[in-house]
CSV table of C-alpha atoms in Angstrom, one decimal:
chain,number,residue,atom,x,y,z
A,1,UNK,CA,76.2,29.2,126.9
A,2,UNK,CA,77.6,32.6,125.8
A,3,UNK,CA,76.7,34.3,122.5
A,4,UNK,CA,80.2,33.6,121.3
A,5,UNK,CA,79.6,29.9,122.0
A,6,UNK,CA,76.3,30.0,120.0
A,7,UNK,CA,78.0,31.6,117.0
A,8,UNK,CA,80.9,29.1,117.2
A,9,UNK,CA,78.3,26.3,117.0
A,10,UNK,CA,76.8,28.0,113.9
A,11,UNK,CA,80.3,28.3,112.4
A,12,UNK,CA,80.7,24.5,113.0
A,13,UNK,CA,77.3,24.0,111.2
A,14,UNK,CA,78.5,26.1,108.3
A,15,UNK,CA,81.4,23.7,107.8
A,16,UNK,CA,78.9,21.0,106.7
A,17,UNK,CA,77.8,23.1,103.6
A,18,UNK,CA,78.1,21.6,100.2
A,19,UNK,CA,80.8,22.9,97.9
A,20,UNK,CA,78.5,25.1,95.8
A,21,UNK,CA,76.5,26.6,98.6
A,22,UNK,CA,77.4,29.8,100.5
A,23,UNK,CA,78.8,28.7,103.8
A,24,UNK,CA,76.2,29.9,106.3
A,25,UNK,CA,75.3,27.8,109.4
A,26,UNK,CA,72.5,28.0,111.9
A,27,UNK,CA,71.7,26.3,115.2
A,28,UNK,CA,68.7,26.3,117.4
A,29,UNK,CA,69.0,25.9,121.2
A,30,UNK,CA,66.1,25.3,123.6
A,31,UNK,CA,65.7,27.6,126.6
A,32,UNK,CA,67.4,25.0,128.7
A,33,UNK,CA,70.5,25.0,126.5
A,34,UNK,CA,69.7,21.8,124.6
A,35,UNK,CA,70.8,21.8,121.0
A,36,UNK,CA,67.6,21.2,119.0
A,37,UNK,CA,69.0,21.5,115.4
A,38,UNK,CA,71.9,22.6,113.2
A,39,UNK,CA,71.9,23.2,109.5
A,40,UNK,CA,73.9,24.7,106.7
A,41,UNK,CA,72.7,26.5,103.5
A,42,UNK,CA,71.6,23.9,101.0
A,43,UNK,CA,70.0,25.9,98.2
A,44,UNK,CA,72.3,24.6,95.5
A,45,UNK,CA,72.4,21.1,96.9
A,46,UNK,CA,68.7,20.7,97.2
A,47,UNK,CA,67.7,23.0,94.3
A,48,UNK,CA,65.4,24.8,96.8
A,49,UNK,CA,65.4,28.6,97.0
A,50,UNK,CA,64.1,28.4,100.6
A,51,UNK,CA,66.8,26.0,101.8
A,52,UNK,CA,68.6,28.7,103.8
A,53,UNK,CA,70.4,27.5,107.0
A,54,UNK,CA,67.9,29.3,109.2
A,55,UNK,CA,64.8,27.7,107.6
A,56,UNK,CA,66.3,24.2,107.6
A,57,UNK,CA,67.3,24.6,111.3
A,58,UNK,CA,63.8,25.9,112.3
A,59,UNK,CA,62.2,23.0,110.5
A,60,UNK,CA,64.5,20.5,112.2
A,61,UNK,CA,64.0,22.0,115.6
A,62,UNK,CA,60.2,21.9,115.2
A,63,UNK,CA,60.5,18.2,114.3
A,64,UNK,CA,62.6,17.5,117.3
A,65,UNK,CA,60.1,19.1,119.6
A,66,UNK,CA,57.3,17.2,117.9
A,67,UNK,CA,54.5,19.3,119.4
A,68,UNK,CA,54.0,21.9,116.8
A,69,UNK,CA,55.8,24.8,115.1
A,70,UNK,CA,56.2,27.1,118.1
A,71,UNK,CA,59.8,27.5,119.2
A,72,UNK,CA,59.0,29.6,122.2
A,73,UNK,CA,62.0,30.2,124.4
A,74,UNK,CA,64.4,29.0,121.7
A,75,UNK,CA,67.5,30.9,120.5
A,76,UNK,CA,68.6,30.7,116.8
A,77,UNK,CA,72.2,31.6,116.1
A,78,UNK,CA,73.4,32.1,112.5
A,79,UNK,CA,76.7,33.2,111.0
A,80,UNK,CA,75.1,36.0,108.9
A,81,UNK,CA,72.3,38.4,109.4
A,82,UNK,CA,69.1,36.8,108.2
A,83,UNK,CA,67.3,37.9,105.0
A,84,UNK,CA,63.6,38.9,104.9
A,85,UNK,CA,62.4,35.4,104.4
A,86,UNK,CA,64.4,34.0,107.3
A,87,UNK,CA,63.5,37.0,109.5
A,88,UNK,CA,59.8,36.4,108.8
A,89,UNK,CA,60.2,32.7,109.6
A,90,UNK,CA,61.9,33.5,112.9
A,91,UNK,CA,59.0,35.7,113.9
A,92,UNK,CA,56.4,33.2,112.8
A,93,UNK,CA,58.2,30.4,114.7
A,94,UNK,CA,58.1,32.5,117.9
A,95,UNK,CA,61.8,32.2,118.5
A,96,UNK,CA,62.7,34.2,121.6
A,97,UNK,CA,66.2,35.3,120.6
A,98,UNK,CA,68.3,35.7,117.4
A,99,UNK,CA,72.1,36.0,117.6
A,100,UNK,CA,74.0,36.5,114.4
A,101,UNK,CA,77.6,37.0,113.3
A,102,UNK,CA,78.3,39.1,110.2
A,103,UNK,CA,76.1,42.0,109.2
A,104,UNK,CA,74.7,41.8,105.7
A,105,UNK,CA,74.2,45.3,104.3
A,106,UNK,CA,72.8,44.1,100.9
A,107,UNK,CA,70.0,41.8,102.2
A,108,UNK,CA,70.0,41.9,106.0
A,109,UNK,CA,66.6,42.1,107.5
A,110,UNK,CA,67.5,42.2,111.2
A,111,UNK,CA,68.8,45.7,111.4
A,112,UNK,CA,70.9,46.4,108.2
A,113,UNK,CA,68.6,47.0,105.3
A,114,UNK,CA,65.3,46.2,107.1
A,115,UNK,CA,64.4,45.3,110.6
A,116,UNK,CA,61.6,42.7,110.2
A,117,UNK,CA,62.0,41.1,113.6
A,118,UNK,CA,61.5,44.3,115.5
A,119,UNK,CA,58.6,45.7,113.5
A,120,UNK,CA,56.1,47.0,116.1
A,121,UNK,CA,53.2,45.9,113.9
A,122,UNK,CA,54.0,42.2,114.6
A,123,UNK,CA,52.7,40.3,117.5
A,124,UNK,CA,56.0,38.6,118.3
A,125,UNK,CA,59.4,40.3,118.3
A,126,UNK,CA,62.5,38.3,119.3
A,127,UNK,CA,65.4,39.8,121.1
A,128,UNK,CA,68.4,40.4,118.7
A,129,UNK,CA,72.1,40.6,119.1
A,130,UNK,CA,74.2,41.0,116.0
A,131,UNK,CA,77.9,41.3,115.2
A,132,UNK,CA,79.0,38.4,117.4
A,133,UNK,CA,82.3,37.1,116.0
A,134,UNK,CA,81.5,39.2,113.0
A,135,UNK,CA,85.0,39.2,111.5
A,136,UNK,CA,85.3,35.4,111.7
A,137,UNK,CA,81.9,34.9,110.1
A,138,UNK,CA,82.6,37.5,107.4
A,139,UNK,CA,85.9,35.8,106.7
A,140,UNK,CA,84.2,32.6,105.9
A,141,UNK,CA,82.0,34.3,103.3
A,142,UNK,CA,84.9,36.3,101.9
A,143,UNK,CA,87.0,33.1,101.4
A,144,UNK,CA,84.1,31.4,99.6
A,145,UNK,CA,83.4,34.3,97.2
A,146,UNK,CA,87.2,34.7,96.5
A,147,UNK,CA,87.3,31.0,95.5
A,148,UNK,CA,84.3,31.5,93.2
A,149,UNK,CA,86.0,34.3,91.2
């Protein structure tokens, strides 16, 4: 599966977002290419500040594996650069790779504002590829915020 395919799967997951939530989608694939989980932002829907697409996808993937919280070998793809909370969760889950679409200069923690996942002080540092289908991912956000105004 290519990185473009991964982000397209995350874009499909974003389509499931509730009407008040920012349309961000995330998917987790096992090392063998098996889809483990997909999720969309649900902060407004659930009234939960931690219900970011990445967090929900990590939780669901761990449940599918059923043998603990380590997602070693897994790839998480998300439509927007993860924030500090999500970047920290990716590190703690031992995700092998992170692929994201649009860069987030205001809150991005995987290279834009901070680079949490590649901090040399941490014991686990996933590989990162950002900017995959960035225009398409950014367009989804721009459309949402235009409708909010």
